[in-house]
């Protein structure tokens, strides 16, 4: 479940011929996967596909604000809202596909420590869940892709930056640091409790 492609990483590290070496290719794929999980850990969420069409998703109390539910992922489809074991009429709530917010006619009960008091059925997130390629949804955050590329480049130990000296000579330096740009990109997507 990567958030960027091998081509994007290779372009960042200026190593587009790595496809010819199976070991390097496998290493770069591993770096992309580890970078994607780094993004998940840092943001306290994921950017994957979630299928709750058969089994209901218990709504966390922290997702509820009055008569709104703010999901950690965009809603793809929503077929059922249940409050205290009572299935709500589709006339009682509204949502827009691709958005994270569901609005109910009445205030939803916010019962602390009782996950599941409110539940929903549907599909959420990005992608289709049937491929291991990065999500290609138009709504997939470009910041997540860029942050993943930068982290994977740092993890790869193949990330080189050229530095010019005062006399004009250029030196290639290895850069294994996760840049401040990564944190700036990810901070907007971090879930706070």
mmCIF file of C-alpha atoms in Angstrom:
data_model
loop_
_atom_site.group_PDB
_atom_site.id
_atom_site.type_symbol
_atom_site.label_atom_id
_atom_site.label_comp_id
_atom_site.label_asym_id
_atom_site.label_seq_id
_atom_site.Cartn_x
_atom_site.Cartn_y
_atom_site.Cartn_z
ATOM 1 C CA UNK A 1 0.000 0.000 0.000
ATOM 2 C CA UNK A 2 2.451 2.650 -1.164
ATOM 3 C CA UNK A 3 1.654 6.340 -1.457
ATOM 4 C CA UNK A 4 4.088 7.061 -4.304
ATOM 5 C CA UNK A 5 5.472 5.225 -7.301
ATOM 6 C CA UNK A 6 8.917 3.826 -7.918
ATOM 7 C CA UNK A 7 9.322 6.297 -10.771
ATOM 8 C CA UNK A 8 8.637 9.241 -8.454
ATOM 9 C CA UNK A 9 11.266 8.032 -5.980
ATOM 10 C CA UNK A 10 13.814 7.360 -8.721
ATOM 11 C CA UNK A 11 13.274 10.819 -10.176
ATOM 12 C CA UNK A 12 13.851 12.379 -6.720
ATOM 13 C CA UNK A 13 17.100 10.464 -6.145
ATOM 14 C CA UNK A 14 18.144 10.823 -9.809
ATOM 15 C CA UNK A 15 18.464 7.058 -10.253
ATOM 16 C CA UNK A 16 16.216 6.051 -13.127
ATOM 17 C CA UNK A 17 18.290 3.023 -14.170
ATOM 18 C CA UNK A 18 17.647 1.073 -10.953
ATOM 19 C CA UNK A 19 15.089 -1.074 -12.804
ATOM 20 C CA UNK A 20 17.984 -3.058 -14.256
ATOM 21 C CA UNK A 21 19.108 -4.273 -10.801
ATOM 22 C CA UNK A 22 16.542 -6.449 -8.996
ATOM 23 C CA UNK A 23 18.150 -5.883 -5.580
ATOM 24 C CA UNK A 24 18.078 -2.095 -5.925
ATOM 25 C CA UNK A 25 14.508 -2.242 -7.226
ATOM 26 C CA UNK A 26 13.417 -4.347 -4.229
ATOM 27 C CA UNK A 27 15.258 -1.983 -1.853
ATOM 28 C CA UNK A 28 13.546 1.094 -3.313
ATOM 29 C CA UNK A 29 10.124 -0.614 -3.119
ATOM 30 C CA UNK A 30 10.813 -1.435 0.535
ATOM 31 C CA UNK A 31 11.822 2.195 1.202
ATOM 32 C CA UNK A 32 8.551 3.386 -0.378
ATOM 33 C CA UNK A 33 6.507 1.034 1.803
ATOM 34 C CA UNK A 34 8.371 2.051 4.966
ATOM 35 C CA UNK A 35 7.968 5.716 4.050
ATOM 36 C CA UNK A 36 4.222 5.197 3.527
ATOM 37 C CA UNK A 37 3.914 3.647 7.003
ATOM 38 C CA UNK A 38 5.980 6.566 8.387
ATOM 39 C CA UNK A 39 3.342 8.911 6.942
ATOM 40 C CA UNK A 40 0.588 6.816 8.582
ATOM 41 C CA UNK A 41 2.346 6.886 11.953
ATOM 42 C CA UNK A 42 3.076 10.601 11.827
ATOM 43 C CA UNK A 43 -0.443 11.618 10.781
ATOM 44 C CA UNK A 44 -2.231 9.111 13.065
ATOM 45 C CA UNK A 45 -4.299 7.917 10.095
ATOM 46 C CA UNK A 46 -3.942 6.164 6.781
ATOM 47 C CA UNK A 47 -4.765 6.999 3.196
ATOM 48 C CA UNK A 48 -6.000 3.563 2.139
ATOM 49 C CA UNK A 49 -9.309 2.082 0.968
ATOM 50 C CA UNK A 50 -11.701 0.927 3.723
ATOM 51 C CA UNK A 51 -14.614 -1.353 2.883
ATOM 52 C CA UNK A 52 -17.295 -1.390 5.580
ATOM 53 C CA UNK A 53 -20.141 -2.274 3.232
ATOM 54 C CA UNK A 54 -20.792 -5.667 4.894
ATOM 55 C CA UNK A 55 -19.569 -5.088 8.446
ATOM 56 C CA UNK A 56 -20.388 -1.731 10.046
ATOM 57 C CA UNK A 57 -17.703 0.784 10.958
ATOM 58 C CA UNK A 58 -18.053 1.796 14.629
ATOM 59 C CA UNK A 59 -17.913 5.597 14.822
ATOM 60 C CA UNK A 60 -15.433 6.886 17.362
ATOM 61 C CA UNK A 61 -16.945 9.401 19.801
ATOM 62 C CA UNK A 62 -14.181 11.893 18.897
ATOM 63 C CA UNK A 63 -15.451 11.926 15.290
ATOM 64 C CA UNK A 64 -18.841 13.297 16.388
ATOM 65 C CA UNK A 65 -19.492 17.030 16.601
ATOM 66 C CA UNK A 66 -23.144 17.795 17.350
ATOM 67 C CA UNK A 67 -25.041 16.488 14.353
ATOM 68 C CA UNK A 68 -21.919 15.889 12.232
ATOM 69 C CA UNK A 69 -19.569 12.938 11.868
ATOM 70 C CA UNK A 70 -16.094 13.775 10.580
ATOM 71 C CA UNK A 71 -14.454 10.629 9.244
ATOM 72 C CA UNK A 72 -10.674 10.293 8.949
ATOM 73 C CA UNK A 73 -11.159 9.415 5.248
ATOM 74 C CA UNK A 74 -13.402 10.713 2.480
ATOM 75 C CA UNK A 75 -16.720 8.929 2.027
ATOM 76 C CA UNK A 76 -16.972 6.957 -1.208
ATOM 77 C CA UNK A 77 -20.364 5.351 -0.542
ATOM 78 C CA UNK A 78 -22.614 5.329 2.506
ATOM 79 C CA UNK A 79 -25.509 2.894 2.721
ATOM 80 C CA UNK A 80 -26.475 2.891 6.391
ATOM 81 C CA UNK A 81 -26.280 4.988 9.554
ATOM 82 C CA UNK A 82 -27.204 3.260 12.803
ATOM 83 C CA UNK A 83 -27.688 5.121 16.105
ATOM 84 C CA UNK A 84 -28.205 3.012 19.245
ATOM 85 C CA UNK A 85 -29.103 -0.072 17.122
ATOM 86 C CA UNK A 86 -31.741 1.891 15.132
ATOM 87 C CA UNK A 87 -31.085 2.224 11.398
ATOM 88 C CA UNK A 88 -31.711 5.828 10.382
ATOM 89 C CA UNK A 89 -33.744 6.763 7.316
ATOM 90 C CA UNK A 90 -31.680 8.060 4.403
ATOM 91 C CA UNK A 91 -33.794 11.224 4.651
ATOM 92 C CA UNK A 92 -32.293 11.866 8.105
ATOM 93 C CA UNK A 93 -28.701 12.378 6.984
ATOM 94 C CA UNK A 94 -26.716 13.864 4.116
ATOM 95 C CA UNK A 95 -23.180 13.533 2.808
ATOM 96 C CA UNK A 96 -21.219 14.247 -0.344
ATOM 97 C CA UNK A 97 -19.086 11.539 -1.930
ATOM 98 C CA UNK A 98 -15.437 12.546 -1.700
ATOM 99 C CA UNK A 99 -15.975 14.609 1.467
ATOM 100 C CA UNK A 100 -15.326 13.549 5.066
ATOM 101 C CA UNK A 101 -18.493 14.966 6.676
ATOM 102 C CA UNK A 102 -21.858 13.304 7.278
ATOM 103 C CA UNK A 103 -24.636 15.558 8.619
ATOM 104 C CA UNK A 104 -27.540 14.050 10.586
ATOM 105 C CA UNK A 105 -30.886 15.792 11.148
ATOM 106 C CA UNK A 106 -30.644 15.385 14.929
ATOM 107 C CA UNK A 107 -27.667 15.716 17.230
ATOM 108 C CA UNK A 108 -25.817 12.432 17.556
ATOM 109 C CA UNK A 109 -25.184 11.040 21.031
ATOM 110 C CA UNK A 110 -21.607 11.573 22.097
ATOM 111 C CA UNK A 111 -21.079 8.841 24.629
ATOM 112 C CA UNK A 112 -17.475 8.698 25.748
ATOM 113 C CA UNK A 113 -15.748 5.318 25.604
ATOM 114 C CA UNK A 114 -18.639 3.696 23.759
ATOM 115 C CA UNK A 115 -17.341 3.166 20.273
ATOM 116 C CA UNK A 116 -20.061 1.549 18.230
ATOM 117 C CA UNK A 117 -23.016 3.470 19.689
ATOM 118 C CA UNK A 118 -23.125 5.033 16.250
ATOM 119 C CA UNK A 119 -22.053 2.984 13.222
ATOM 120 C CA UNK A 120 -22.093 3.276 9.441
ATOM 121 C CA UNK A 121 -21.866 0.996 6.444
ATOM 122 C CA UNK A 122 -20.148 2.031 3.251
ATOM 123 C CA UNK A 123 -16.756 2.512 1.652
ATOM 124 C CA UNK A 124 -14.210 5.130 2.629
ATOM 125 C CA UNK A 125 -10.739 6.367 1.785
ATOM 126 C CA UNK A 126 -8.708 6.365 -1.392
ATOM 127 C CA UNK A 127 -8.186 3.887 -4.188
ATOM 128 C CA UNK A 128 -10.213 0.751 -4.806
ATOM 129 C CA UNK A 129 -8.616 -1.763 -2.474
ATOM 130 C CA UNK A 130 -7.963 -4.188 -5.345
ATOM 131 C CA UNK A 131 -4.442 -3.093 -6.243
ATOM 132 C CA UNK A 132 -1.161 -2.508 -4.474
ATOM 133 C CA UNK A 133 -0.381 0.551 -6.618
ATOM 134 C CA UNK A 134 -0.615 4.042 -5.119
ATOM 135 C CA UNK A 135 -4.143 5.495 -5.122
ATOM 136 C CA UNK A 136 -4.922 7.445 -8.290
ATOM 137 C CA UNK A 137 -8.007 9.238 -6.951
ATOM 138 C CA UNK A 138 -8.152 12.868 -8.017
ATOM 139 C CA UNK A 139 -8.746 13.706 -4.348
ATOM 140 C CA UNK A 140 -5.637 11.865 -3.101
ATOM 141 C CA UNK A 141 -3.541 14.528 -1.348
ATOM 142 C CA UNK A 142 -0.507 15.551 -3.386
ATOM 143 C CA UNK A 143 1.179 16.526 -0.116
ATOM 144 C CA UNK A 144 1.070 12.883 1.009
ATOM 145 C CA UNK A 145 2.678 11.706 -2.220
ATOM 146 C CA UNK A 146 5.407 14.357 -2.010
ATOM 147 C CA UNK A 147 6.123 13.642 1.674
ATOM 148 C CA UNK A 148 6.334 9.906 0.942
ATOM 149 C CA UNK A 149 8.790 10.496 -1.901
ATOM 150 C CA UNK A 150 11.020 12.635 0.339
ATOM 151 C CA UNK A 151 10.957 10.152 3.231
ATOM 152 C CA UNK A 152 11.619 7.195 0.905
ATOM 153 C CA UNK A 153 14.558 9.102 -0.598
ATOM 154 C CA UNK A 154 16.001 9.640 2.875
ATOM 155 C CA UNK A 155 15.454 5.980 3.805
ATOM 156 C CA UNK A 156 17.082 4.761 0.579
ATOM 157 C CA UNK A 157 20.530 6.203 1.349
ATOM 158 C CA UNK A 158 20.709 6.936 -2.377
ATOM 159 C CA UNK A 159 19.619 10.562 -2.072
ATOM 160 C CA UNK A 160 22.425 12.791 -3.271
ATOM 161 C CA UNK A 161 22.422 16.572 -3.485
ATOM 162 C CA UNK A 162 24.921 18.629 -5.424
ATOM 163 C CA UNK A 163 26.630 21.474 -3.632
ATOM 164 C CA UNK A 164 28.579 24.148 -5.502
ATOM 165 C CA UNK A 165 31.728 25.520 -3.927
ATOM 166 C CA UNK A 166 32.852 29.139 -4.282
ATOM 167 C CA UNK A 167 35.272 28.154 -7.044
ATOM 168 C CA UNK A 168 32.423 26.599 -9.057
ATOM 169 C CA UNK A 169 33.286 22.972 -8.459
ATOM 170 C CA UNK A 170 30.388 20.693 -7.644
ATOM 171 C CA UNK A 171 30.373 18.021 -4.996
ATOM 172 C CA UNK A 172 27.755 15.328 -4.517
ATOM 173 C CA UNK A 173 26.732 14.834 -0.874
ATOM 174 C CA UNK A 174 24.670 12.015 0.580
ATOM 175 C CA UNK A 175 21.496 13.297 2.287
ATOM 176 C CA UNK A 176 19.761 10.863 4.676
ATOM 177 C CA UNK A 177 17.856 13.468 6.682
ATOM 178 C CA UNK A 178 14.084 13.726 6.575
ATOM 179 C CA UNK A 179 13.616 17.309 5.493
ATOM 180 C CA UNK A 180 11.549 19.935 7.285
ATOM 181 C CA UNK A 181 9.383 20.066 4.153
ATOM 182 C CA UNK A 182 8.031 16.607 5.045
ATOM 183 C CA UNK A 183 6.720 17.796 8.405
ATOM 184 C CA UNK A 184 5.209 20.932 6.865
ATOM 185 C CA UNK A 185 3.403 18.796 4.285
ATOM 186 C CA UNK A 186 2.150 16.256 6.837
ATOM 187 C CA UNK A 187 1.076 18.618 9.625
ATOM 188 C CA UNK A 188 -2.082 19.624 7.753
ATOM 189 C CA UNK A 189 -3.134 15.960 7.493
ATOM 190 C CA UNK A 190 -2.383 14.961 11.090
ATOM 191 C CA UNK A 191 -5.403 13.870 13.100
ATOM 192 C CA UNK A 192 -5.522 15.304 16.572
ATOM 193 C CA UNK A 193 -7.599 13.790 19.306
#
